[in-house]
Coordinates of C-alpha atoms in Angstrom, one line a residue:
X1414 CA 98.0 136.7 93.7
X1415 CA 98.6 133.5 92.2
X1416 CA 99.7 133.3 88.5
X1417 CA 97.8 131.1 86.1
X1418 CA 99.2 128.0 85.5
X1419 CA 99.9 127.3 82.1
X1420 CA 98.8 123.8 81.0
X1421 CA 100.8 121.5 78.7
X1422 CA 99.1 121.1 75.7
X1423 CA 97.8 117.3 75.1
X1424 CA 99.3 117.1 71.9
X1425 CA 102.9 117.9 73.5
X1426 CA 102.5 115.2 75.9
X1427 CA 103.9 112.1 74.1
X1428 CA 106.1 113.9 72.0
X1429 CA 107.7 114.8 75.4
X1430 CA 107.6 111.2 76.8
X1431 CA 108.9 109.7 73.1
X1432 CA 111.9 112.5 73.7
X1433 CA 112.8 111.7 76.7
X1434 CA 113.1 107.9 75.8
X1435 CA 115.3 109.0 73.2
X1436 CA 117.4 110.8 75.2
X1437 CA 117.7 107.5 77.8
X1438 CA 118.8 105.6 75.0
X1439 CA 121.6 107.1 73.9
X1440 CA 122.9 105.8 77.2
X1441 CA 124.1 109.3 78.9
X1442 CA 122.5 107.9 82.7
X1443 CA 124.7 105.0 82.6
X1444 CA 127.7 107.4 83.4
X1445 CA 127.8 108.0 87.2
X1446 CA 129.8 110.9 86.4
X1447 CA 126.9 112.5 84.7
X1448 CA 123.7 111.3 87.5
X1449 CA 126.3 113.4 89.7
X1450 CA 126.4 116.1 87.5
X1451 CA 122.7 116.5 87.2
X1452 CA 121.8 116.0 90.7
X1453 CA 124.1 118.8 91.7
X1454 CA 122.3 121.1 89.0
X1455 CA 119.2 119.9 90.7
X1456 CA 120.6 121.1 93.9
X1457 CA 121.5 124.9 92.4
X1458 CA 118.1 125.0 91.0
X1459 CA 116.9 125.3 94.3
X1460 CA 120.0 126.9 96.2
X1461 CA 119.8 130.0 93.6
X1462 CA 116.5 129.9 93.6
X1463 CA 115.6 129.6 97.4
X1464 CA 114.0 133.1 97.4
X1465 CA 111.3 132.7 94.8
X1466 CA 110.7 129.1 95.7
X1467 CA 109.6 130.8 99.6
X1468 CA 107.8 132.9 97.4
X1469 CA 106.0 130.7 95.2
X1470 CA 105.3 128.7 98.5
X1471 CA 103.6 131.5 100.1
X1472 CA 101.6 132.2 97.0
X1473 CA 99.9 128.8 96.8
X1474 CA 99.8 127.6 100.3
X1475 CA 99.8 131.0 102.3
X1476 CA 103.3 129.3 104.2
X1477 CA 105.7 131.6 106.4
X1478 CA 109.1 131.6 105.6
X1479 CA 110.7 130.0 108.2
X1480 CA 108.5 126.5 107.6
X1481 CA 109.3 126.5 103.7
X1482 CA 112.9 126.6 104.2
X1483 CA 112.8 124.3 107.1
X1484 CA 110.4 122.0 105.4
X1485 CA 111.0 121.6 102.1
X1486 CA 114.1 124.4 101.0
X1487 CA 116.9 123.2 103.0
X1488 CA 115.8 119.8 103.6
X1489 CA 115.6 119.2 100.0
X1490 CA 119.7 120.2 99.0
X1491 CA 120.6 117.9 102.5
X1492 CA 119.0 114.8 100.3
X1493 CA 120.5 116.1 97.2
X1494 CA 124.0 116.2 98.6
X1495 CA 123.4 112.6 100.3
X1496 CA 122.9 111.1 96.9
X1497 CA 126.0 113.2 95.2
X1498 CA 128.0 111.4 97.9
X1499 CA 126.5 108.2 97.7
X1500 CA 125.3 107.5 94.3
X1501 CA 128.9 105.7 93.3
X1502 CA 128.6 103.2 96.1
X1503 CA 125.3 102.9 95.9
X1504 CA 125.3 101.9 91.4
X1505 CA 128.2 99.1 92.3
X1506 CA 126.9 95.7 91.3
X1507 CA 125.9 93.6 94.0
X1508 CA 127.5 90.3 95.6
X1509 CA 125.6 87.1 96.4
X1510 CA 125.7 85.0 98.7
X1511 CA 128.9 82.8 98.1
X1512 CA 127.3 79.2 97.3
X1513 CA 130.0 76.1 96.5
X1514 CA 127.8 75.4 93.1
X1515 CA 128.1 78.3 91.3
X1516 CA 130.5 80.6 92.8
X1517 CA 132.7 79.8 89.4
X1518 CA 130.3 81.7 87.3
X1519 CA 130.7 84.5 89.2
X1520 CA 127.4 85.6 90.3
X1521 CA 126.4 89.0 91.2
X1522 CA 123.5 91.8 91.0
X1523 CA 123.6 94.6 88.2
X1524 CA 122.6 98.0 88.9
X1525 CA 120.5 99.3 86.0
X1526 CA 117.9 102.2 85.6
X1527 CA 114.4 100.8 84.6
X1528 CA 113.9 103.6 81.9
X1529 CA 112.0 106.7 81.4
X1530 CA 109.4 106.9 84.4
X1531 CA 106.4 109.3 85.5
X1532 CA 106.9 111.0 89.2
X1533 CA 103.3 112.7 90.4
X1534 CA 103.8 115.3 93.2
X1535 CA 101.2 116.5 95.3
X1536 CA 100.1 120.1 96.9
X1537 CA 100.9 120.0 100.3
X1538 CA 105.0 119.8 99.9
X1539 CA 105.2 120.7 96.3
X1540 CA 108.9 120.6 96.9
X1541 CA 109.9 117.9 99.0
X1542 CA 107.1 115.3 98.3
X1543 CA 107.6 115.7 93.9
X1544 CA 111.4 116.4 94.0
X1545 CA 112.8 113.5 96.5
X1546 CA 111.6 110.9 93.9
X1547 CA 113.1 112.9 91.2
X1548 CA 116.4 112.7 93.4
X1549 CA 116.1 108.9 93.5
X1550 CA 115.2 108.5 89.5
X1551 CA 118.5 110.8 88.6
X1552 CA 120.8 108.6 91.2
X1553 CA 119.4 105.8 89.4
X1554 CA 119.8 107.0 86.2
X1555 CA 116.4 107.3 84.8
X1556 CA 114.6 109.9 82.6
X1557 CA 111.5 111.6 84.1
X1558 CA 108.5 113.4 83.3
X1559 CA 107.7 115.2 86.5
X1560 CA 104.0 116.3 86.5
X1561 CA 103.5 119.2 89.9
X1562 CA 100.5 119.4 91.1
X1563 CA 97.5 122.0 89.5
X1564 CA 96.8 123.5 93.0
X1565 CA 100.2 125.1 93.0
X1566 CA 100.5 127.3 90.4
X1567 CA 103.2 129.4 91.4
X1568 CA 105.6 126.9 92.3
X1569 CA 104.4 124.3 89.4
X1570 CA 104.9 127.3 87.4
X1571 CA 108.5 128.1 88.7
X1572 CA 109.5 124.4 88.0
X1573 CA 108.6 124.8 84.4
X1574 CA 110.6 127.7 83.9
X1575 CA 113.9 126.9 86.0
X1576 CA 113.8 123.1 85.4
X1577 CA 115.2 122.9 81.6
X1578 CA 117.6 125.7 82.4
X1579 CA 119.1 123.4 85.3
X1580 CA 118.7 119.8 84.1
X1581 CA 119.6 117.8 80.8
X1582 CA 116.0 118.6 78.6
X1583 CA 116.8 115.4 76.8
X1584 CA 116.3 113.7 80.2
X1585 CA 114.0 115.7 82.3
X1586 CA 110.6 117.3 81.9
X1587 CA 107.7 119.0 83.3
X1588 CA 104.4 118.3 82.3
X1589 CA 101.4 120.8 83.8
X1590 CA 97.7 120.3 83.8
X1591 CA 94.9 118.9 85.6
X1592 CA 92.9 116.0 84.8
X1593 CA 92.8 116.0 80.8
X1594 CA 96.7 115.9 80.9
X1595 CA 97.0 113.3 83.8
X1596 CA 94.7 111.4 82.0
X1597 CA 97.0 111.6 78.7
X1598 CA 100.0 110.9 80.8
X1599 CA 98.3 107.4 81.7
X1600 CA 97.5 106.2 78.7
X1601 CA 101.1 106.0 77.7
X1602 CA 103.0 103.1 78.7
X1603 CA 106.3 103.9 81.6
X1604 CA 108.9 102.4 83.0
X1605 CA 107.8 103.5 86.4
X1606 CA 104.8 105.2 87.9
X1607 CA 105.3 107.3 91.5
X1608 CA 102.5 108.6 92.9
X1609 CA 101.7 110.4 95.9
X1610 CA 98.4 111.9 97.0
X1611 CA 94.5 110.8 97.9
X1612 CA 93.6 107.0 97.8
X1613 CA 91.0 107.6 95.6
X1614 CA 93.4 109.0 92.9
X1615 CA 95.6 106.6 93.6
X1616 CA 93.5 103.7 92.7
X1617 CA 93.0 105.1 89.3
X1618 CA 96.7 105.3 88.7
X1619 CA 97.1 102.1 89.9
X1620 CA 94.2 100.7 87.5
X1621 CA 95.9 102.8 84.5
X1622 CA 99.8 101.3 85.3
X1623 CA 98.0 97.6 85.4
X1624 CA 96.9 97.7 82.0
X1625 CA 100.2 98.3 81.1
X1626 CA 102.0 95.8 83.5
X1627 CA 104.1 99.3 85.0
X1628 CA 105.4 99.0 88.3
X1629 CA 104.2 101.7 90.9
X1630 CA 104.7 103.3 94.1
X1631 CA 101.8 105.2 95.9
X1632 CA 102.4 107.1 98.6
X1633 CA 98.6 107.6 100.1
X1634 CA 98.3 108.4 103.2
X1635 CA 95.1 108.2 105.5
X1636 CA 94.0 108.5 109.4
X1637 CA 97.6 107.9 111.7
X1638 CA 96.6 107.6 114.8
X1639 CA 98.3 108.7 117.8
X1640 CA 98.2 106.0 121.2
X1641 CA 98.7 108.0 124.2
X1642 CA 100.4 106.6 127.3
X1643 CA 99.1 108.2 130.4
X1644 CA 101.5 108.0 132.3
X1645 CA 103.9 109.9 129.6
X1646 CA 104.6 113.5 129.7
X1647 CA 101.1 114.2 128.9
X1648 CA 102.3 118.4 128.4
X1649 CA 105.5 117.7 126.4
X1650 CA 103.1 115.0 123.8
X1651 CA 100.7 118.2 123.5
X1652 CA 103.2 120.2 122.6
X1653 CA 105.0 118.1 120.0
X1654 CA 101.4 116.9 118.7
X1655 CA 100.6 120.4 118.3
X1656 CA 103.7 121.0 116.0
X1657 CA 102.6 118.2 114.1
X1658 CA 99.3 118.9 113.2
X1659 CA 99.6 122.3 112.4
X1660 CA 102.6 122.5 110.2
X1661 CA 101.5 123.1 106.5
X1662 CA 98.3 123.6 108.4
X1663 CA 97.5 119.8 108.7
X1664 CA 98.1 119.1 104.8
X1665 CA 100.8 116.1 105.7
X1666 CA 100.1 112.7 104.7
X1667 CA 102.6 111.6 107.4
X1668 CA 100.3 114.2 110.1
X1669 CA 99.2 112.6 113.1
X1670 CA 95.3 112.3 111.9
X1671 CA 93.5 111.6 115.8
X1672 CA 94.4 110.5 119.5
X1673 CA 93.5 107.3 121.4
X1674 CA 93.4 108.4 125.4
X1675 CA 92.4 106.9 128.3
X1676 CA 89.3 109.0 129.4
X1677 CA 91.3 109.2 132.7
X1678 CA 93.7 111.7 130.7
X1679 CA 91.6 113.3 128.4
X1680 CA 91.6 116.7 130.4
X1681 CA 95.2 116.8 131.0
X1682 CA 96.2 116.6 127.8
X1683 CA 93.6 119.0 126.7
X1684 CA 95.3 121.4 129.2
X1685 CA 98.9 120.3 127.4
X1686 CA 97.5 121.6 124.0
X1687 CA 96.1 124.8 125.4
X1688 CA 99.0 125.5 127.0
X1689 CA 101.2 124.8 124.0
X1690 CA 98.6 126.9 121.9
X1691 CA 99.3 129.9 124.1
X1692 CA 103.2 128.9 123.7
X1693 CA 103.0 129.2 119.6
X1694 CA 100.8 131.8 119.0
X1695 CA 100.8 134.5 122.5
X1696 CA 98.6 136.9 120.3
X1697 CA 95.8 136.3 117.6
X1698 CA 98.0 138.0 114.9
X1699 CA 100.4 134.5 115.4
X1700 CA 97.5 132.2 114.5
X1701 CA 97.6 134.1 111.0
X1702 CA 101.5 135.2 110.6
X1703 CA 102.4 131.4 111.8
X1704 CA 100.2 129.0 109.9
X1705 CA 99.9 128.0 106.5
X1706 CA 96.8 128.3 104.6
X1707 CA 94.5 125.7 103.0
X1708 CA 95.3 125.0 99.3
X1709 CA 91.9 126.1 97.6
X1710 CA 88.7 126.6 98.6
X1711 CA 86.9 123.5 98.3
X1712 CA 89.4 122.0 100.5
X1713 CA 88.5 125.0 103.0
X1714 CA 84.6 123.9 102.8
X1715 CA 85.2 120.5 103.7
X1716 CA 87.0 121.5 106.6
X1717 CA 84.3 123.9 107.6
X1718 CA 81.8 120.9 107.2
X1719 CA 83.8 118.9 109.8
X1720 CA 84.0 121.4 112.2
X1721 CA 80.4 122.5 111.9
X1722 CA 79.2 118.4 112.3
X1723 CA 81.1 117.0 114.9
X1724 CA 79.5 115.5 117.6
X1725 CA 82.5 116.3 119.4
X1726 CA 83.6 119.4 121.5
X1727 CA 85.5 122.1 120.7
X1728 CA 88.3 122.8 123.5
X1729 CA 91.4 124.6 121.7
X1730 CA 90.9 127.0 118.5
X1731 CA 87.9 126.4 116.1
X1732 CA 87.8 129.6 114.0
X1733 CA 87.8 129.9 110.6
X1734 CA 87.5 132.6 107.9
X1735 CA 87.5 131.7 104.2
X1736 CA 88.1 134.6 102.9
X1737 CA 91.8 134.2 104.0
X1738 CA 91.8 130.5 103.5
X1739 CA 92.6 130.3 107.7
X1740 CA 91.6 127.6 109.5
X1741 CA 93.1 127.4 113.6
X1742 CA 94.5 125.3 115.2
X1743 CA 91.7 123.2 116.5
X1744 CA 91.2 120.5 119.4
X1745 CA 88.3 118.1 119.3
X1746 CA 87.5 116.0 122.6
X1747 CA 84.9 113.3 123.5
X1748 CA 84.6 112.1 119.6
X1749 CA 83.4 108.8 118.7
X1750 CA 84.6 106.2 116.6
X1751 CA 81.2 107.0 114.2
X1752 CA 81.9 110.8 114.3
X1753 CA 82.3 112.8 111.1
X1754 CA 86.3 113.4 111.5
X1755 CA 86.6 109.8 112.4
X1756 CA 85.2 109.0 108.3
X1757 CA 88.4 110.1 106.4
X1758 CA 91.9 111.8 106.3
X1759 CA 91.2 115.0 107.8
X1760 CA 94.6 116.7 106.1
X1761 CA 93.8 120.2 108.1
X1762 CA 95.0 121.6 111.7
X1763 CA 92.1 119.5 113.7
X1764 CA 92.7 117.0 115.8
X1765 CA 90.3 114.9 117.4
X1766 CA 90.5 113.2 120.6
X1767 CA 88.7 109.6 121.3
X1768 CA 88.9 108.4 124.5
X1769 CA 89.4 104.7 124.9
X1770 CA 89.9 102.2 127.8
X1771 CA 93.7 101.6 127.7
X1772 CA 96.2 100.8 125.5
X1773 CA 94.6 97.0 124.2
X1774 CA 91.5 99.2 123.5
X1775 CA 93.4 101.7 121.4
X1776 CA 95.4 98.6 119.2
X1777 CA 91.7 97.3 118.9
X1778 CA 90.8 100.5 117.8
X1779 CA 93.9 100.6 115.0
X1780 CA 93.5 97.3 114.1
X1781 CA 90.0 98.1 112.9
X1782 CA 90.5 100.3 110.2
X1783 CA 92.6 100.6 107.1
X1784 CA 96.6 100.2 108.0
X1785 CA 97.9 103.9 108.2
X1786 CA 101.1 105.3 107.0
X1787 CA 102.6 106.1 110.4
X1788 CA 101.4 105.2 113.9
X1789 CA 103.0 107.5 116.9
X1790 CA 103.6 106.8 120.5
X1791 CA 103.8 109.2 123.2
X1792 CA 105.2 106.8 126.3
X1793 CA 108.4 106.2 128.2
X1794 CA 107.7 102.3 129.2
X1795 CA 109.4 100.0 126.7
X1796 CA 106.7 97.7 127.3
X1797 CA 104.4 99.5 126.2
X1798 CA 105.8 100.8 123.2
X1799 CA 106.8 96.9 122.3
X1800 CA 102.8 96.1 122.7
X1801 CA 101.7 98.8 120.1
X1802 CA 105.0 97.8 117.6
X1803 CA 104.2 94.2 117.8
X1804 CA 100.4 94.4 117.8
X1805 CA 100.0 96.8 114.5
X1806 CA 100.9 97.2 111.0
X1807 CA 101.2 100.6 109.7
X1808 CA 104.1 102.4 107.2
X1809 CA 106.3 103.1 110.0
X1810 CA 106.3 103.8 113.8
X1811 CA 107.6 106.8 116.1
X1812 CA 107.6 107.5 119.9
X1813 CA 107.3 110.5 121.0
X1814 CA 107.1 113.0 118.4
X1815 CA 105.5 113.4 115.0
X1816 CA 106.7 113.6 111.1
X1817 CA 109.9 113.7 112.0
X1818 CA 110.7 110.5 110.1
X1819 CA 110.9 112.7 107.0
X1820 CA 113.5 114.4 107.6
X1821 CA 115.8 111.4 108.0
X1822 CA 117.1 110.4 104.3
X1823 CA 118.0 106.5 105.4
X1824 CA 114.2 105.9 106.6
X1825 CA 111.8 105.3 104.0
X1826 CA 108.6 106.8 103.6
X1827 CA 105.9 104.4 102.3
X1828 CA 102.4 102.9 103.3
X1829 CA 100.9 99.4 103.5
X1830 CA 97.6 98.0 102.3
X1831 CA 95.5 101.2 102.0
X1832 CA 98.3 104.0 102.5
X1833 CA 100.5 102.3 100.0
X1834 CA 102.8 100.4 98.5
X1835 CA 106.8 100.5 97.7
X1836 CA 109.2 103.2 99.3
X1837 CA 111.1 106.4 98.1
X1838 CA 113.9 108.5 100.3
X1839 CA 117.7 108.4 100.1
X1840 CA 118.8 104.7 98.8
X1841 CA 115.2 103.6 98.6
X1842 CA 114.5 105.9 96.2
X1843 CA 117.1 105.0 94.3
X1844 CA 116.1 101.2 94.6
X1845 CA 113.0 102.3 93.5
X1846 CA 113.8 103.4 90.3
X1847 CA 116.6 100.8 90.0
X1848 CA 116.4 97.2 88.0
X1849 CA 118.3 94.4 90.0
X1850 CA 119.7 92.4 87.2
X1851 CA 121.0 89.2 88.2
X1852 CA 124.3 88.4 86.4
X1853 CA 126.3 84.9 85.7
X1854 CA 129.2 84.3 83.8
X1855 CA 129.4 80.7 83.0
X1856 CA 132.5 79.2 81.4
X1857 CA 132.4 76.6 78.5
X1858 CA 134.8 74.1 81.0
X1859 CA 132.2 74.2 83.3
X1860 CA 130.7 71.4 81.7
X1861 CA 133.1 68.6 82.8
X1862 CA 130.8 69.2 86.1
X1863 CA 127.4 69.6 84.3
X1864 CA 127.6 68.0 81.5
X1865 CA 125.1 64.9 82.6
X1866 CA 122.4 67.2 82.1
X1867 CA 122.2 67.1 78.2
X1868 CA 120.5 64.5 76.8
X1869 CA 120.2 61.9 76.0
X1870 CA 119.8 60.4 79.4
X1871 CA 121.2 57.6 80.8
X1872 CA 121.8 55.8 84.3
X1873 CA 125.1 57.4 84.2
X1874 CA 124.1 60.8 83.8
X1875 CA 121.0 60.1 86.2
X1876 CA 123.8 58.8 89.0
X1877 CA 125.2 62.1 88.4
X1878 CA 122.8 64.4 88.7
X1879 CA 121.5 62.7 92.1
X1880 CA 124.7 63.3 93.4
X1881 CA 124.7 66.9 92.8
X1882 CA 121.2 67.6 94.2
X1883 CA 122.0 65.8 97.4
X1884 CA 120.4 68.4 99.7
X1885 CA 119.4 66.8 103.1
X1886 CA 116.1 68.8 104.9
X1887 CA 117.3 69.3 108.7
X1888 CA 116.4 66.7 111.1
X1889 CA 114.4 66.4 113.5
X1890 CA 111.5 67.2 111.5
X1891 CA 108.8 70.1 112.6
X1892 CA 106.6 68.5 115.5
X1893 CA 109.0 66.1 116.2
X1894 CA 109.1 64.8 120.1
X1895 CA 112.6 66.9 120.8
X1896 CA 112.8 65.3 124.4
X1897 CA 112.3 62.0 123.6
X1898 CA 114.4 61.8 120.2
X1899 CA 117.0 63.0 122.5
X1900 CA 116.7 60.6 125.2
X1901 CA 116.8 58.0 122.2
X1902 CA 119.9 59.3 121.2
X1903 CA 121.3 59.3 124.6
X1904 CA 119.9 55.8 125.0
X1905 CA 121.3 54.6 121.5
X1906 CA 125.1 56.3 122.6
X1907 CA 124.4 54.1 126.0
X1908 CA 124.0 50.6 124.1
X1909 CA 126.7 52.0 122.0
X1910 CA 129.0 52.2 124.8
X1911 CA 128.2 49.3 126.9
X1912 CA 128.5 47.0 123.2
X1913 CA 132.1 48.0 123.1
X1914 CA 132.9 47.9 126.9
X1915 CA 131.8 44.1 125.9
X1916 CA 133.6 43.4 123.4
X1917 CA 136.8 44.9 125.4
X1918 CA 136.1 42.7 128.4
X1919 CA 135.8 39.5 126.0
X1920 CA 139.2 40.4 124.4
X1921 CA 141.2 40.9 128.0
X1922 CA 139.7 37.4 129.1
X1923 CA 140.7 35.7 126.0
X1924 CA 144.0 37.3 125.9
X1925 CA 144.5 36.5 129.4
X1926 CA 143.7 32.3 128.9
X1927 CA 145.7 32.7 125.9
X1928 CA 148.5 34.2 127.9
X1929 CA 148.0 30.9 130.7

């Protein structure tokens, strides 16, 4: 049974942020040295710790083993370990382009943390999805309150006991709660806001860092659809769609949310997922031992309330039992754009199926609704794939497999438009959470060259200035008759030619009577 979270008090809550922004002051996250020294603390926080973090994990989200250290254990100390190695190269101040004006002041791009900044995890990947960020703000050598996620409580709790016994206090914080202490947290002011979760929520954070002027990043979500190819593998895209939307049990922002295929493919791909269904889970004891569970029960009812008021069929799984929190692995053909799993994120193991035309009706489709996080591509014609890349705007784009984009540390994960804003993973995160300070070292003989720009003005110091601004726009200009400025030029090198052919023929002759 789950432990009960125990809530920060509100009281505690801006004493801890007025700490922490003591601590960043004294300067200590300036020192490489040091961002290297926490982040591998960070990473024996959860390498000692790997046991009763699979644990917690099955507590709160009913998770087997093997998907919490494949998921979230392991995958989290690979990130850690890429910004150990990294961080040094990645802090160096930046060049500029080199530029004949000012390349004597000796231009170039600081690397500086932005401050003491608030990182929001979510439920579904308590680990990976709160912790990468935090990865990012210690490589850029920020302080952070970290507030986990209230549906968790075994692993929020085990963050708030292990994280000041790994990490610097002075830096690094958890705050726990629900509402009344998120709430708190947003009326004080931050460096930077990260956010990941619902759209809804996220327009209230959003709101709350505005009146404040705080930049923030909102990972969001929503419905990524899947475009099938028919002509693909349509047994292998089962497969690896099946993988996708039933890890965590569908609770993935990044999950593939419903599938655009031709009506003409519809029934062999349904046979692809049953097969694949068989392959994952041979007995009914695998559907349970196999899959996570959902979060809470509210979550579970609004599930059930799908399932029970689609329009759509049921072909693959479609049993539930709340009790155990255990919703299968469920396939949903013949749904309409209008149906009730077609209104919002779905975030549980159902996938529905819309059949469609071809492809231009399934980037219609897309292009219709909100731009999603991720779009995926099952097909083996570049063509195709280039139509669906060039013809839709989504967070990011993968053929032939699902969520697999997480796991590599140089991709980022972000949205656009309605899933999102700004990026976090590997040297995005800490770009994130990094100021780019523009630097310039301008020397006091400098102004033998720009000394015409103190007053008071004359023609002299006018002349001057002209002639340092003398930036010429490209010729021709835009809409400009190419062939014919061409044949001019041609035409004008002609006349050219012939003028001095001319004038040689005129000096021969005259040379020649002279020479008479």
């Amino acid at each position: 049974m789950a432990p009960n979270l125990a809530y920060t008090p509100i009281e505690e809550i801006p004493k801890i942020r007025d700490a922490l922004r003591q601590g960043f002051k004294t300067g200590k996250t300036r020192s490489v040295a040091y961002r290297k020294e926490q982040l591998l603390h960070l990473g024996y926080m959860f390498q000692d710790n790997a046991e009763r973090f699979t644990q917690a994990l099955a507590s709160d989200l009913g998770r087997p083993r093997q998907e919490s250290i494949f998921l979230e254990i392991n995958t989290i100390t690979g990130y850690i370990l890429r910004a150990y190695r990294d961080v040094e190269a990645w802090s160096k101040p930046e060049g500029v382009t080199f530029n004949a004006d000012f390349f004597l002041t000796k231009p170039k791009i600081l690397k500086e943390p932005k401050g003491t900044v608030l990182i929001v995890g979510p439920f579904n990947f308590p680990i990976f999805c709160t912790f990468r960020p935090v990865i990012g703000a210690i490589a850029a050598g920020c302080a952070a309150v970290i507030k986990p996620s209230e549906l968790t409580p075994a692993t929020s709790s085990l963050f708030a006991e292990l994280l000041p016994k790994y990490l610097d206090p002075e830096l690094y914080a958890i705050v726990n709660g629900g509402v009344a202490e998120s709430t708190k947290l947003l009326e004080l002011q931050w460096d930077h806001i990260m956010y990941t979760g619902s759209g809804g929520i996220g327009k209230i954070y959003a709101a709350a860092a505005a009146k404040h002027l705080t930049p923030i990043t909102l990972e969001l979500g929503g419905k990524s659809p899947v475009i099938i190819d028919p002509k693909t593998d349509l047994a292998h895209a089962a497969k690896r769609l099946l993988w996708g939307r039933t890890t965590n049990a569908g609770q993935a922002c990044l999950s593939p949310d419903y599938i655009l295929c031709p009506a003409s493919a519809q029934d062999e791909l349904i046979a692809g997922f049953q097969a694949a269904y068989e392959s994952f889970y041979p007995t009914p004891e695998d559907t349970r031992k196999s899959m996570s569970r959902i979060v809470a029960p509210h979550h579970f009812d609004r599930l059930q309330g799908l399932l029970d008021n689609t329009a759509g069929t049921i072909v693959v799984g479609g049993q539930t039992d709340k009790a155990d929190l255990w919703v299968a692995p469920t396939v949903v053909k013949n749904v309409k754009a209008d149906d009730v799993l077609m209104e919002h994120e779905i975030f549980g193991p159902i996938v529905p199926i819309v059949p469609v035309k071809d492809v231009d009706s399934a980037i219609e489709f897309v292009n219709s609704r909100d731009h999603p996080l991720a779009v995926y591509v099952f097909s083996d014609d570049p063509k195709f794939k280039a139509k669906v890349i060039e013809n839709t705007l989504s967070g990011g784009v993968v053929m032939n497999d699902t969520l697999i984009q997480a796991a590599f540390d140089d991709l980022p994960i972000g949205g656009v438009g309605a899933s999102g804003y700004g990026s976090y993973g590997g040297k995005n995160g800490f770009d994130t959470f990094t100021h780019r300070r523009p630097f310039m070292d301008v020397p006091k003989w400098l102004d033998i060259v720009l000394g015409s720009r103190y007053a008071p003005f004359t023609p002299k110091k006018l002349k001057a200035i002209q002639s340092m601004g003398g930036k010429k726009i490209p010729y021709p200009r835009p809409g400009t008759n190419h062939a014919a400025s061409f044949g001019w030029k041609w035409l004008s090198f002609g006349v050219l030619l012939a003028a001095i052919a001319t004038l040689n023929r005129t000096k021969v002759a005259g040379y020649l009577t002279r020479g008479n």
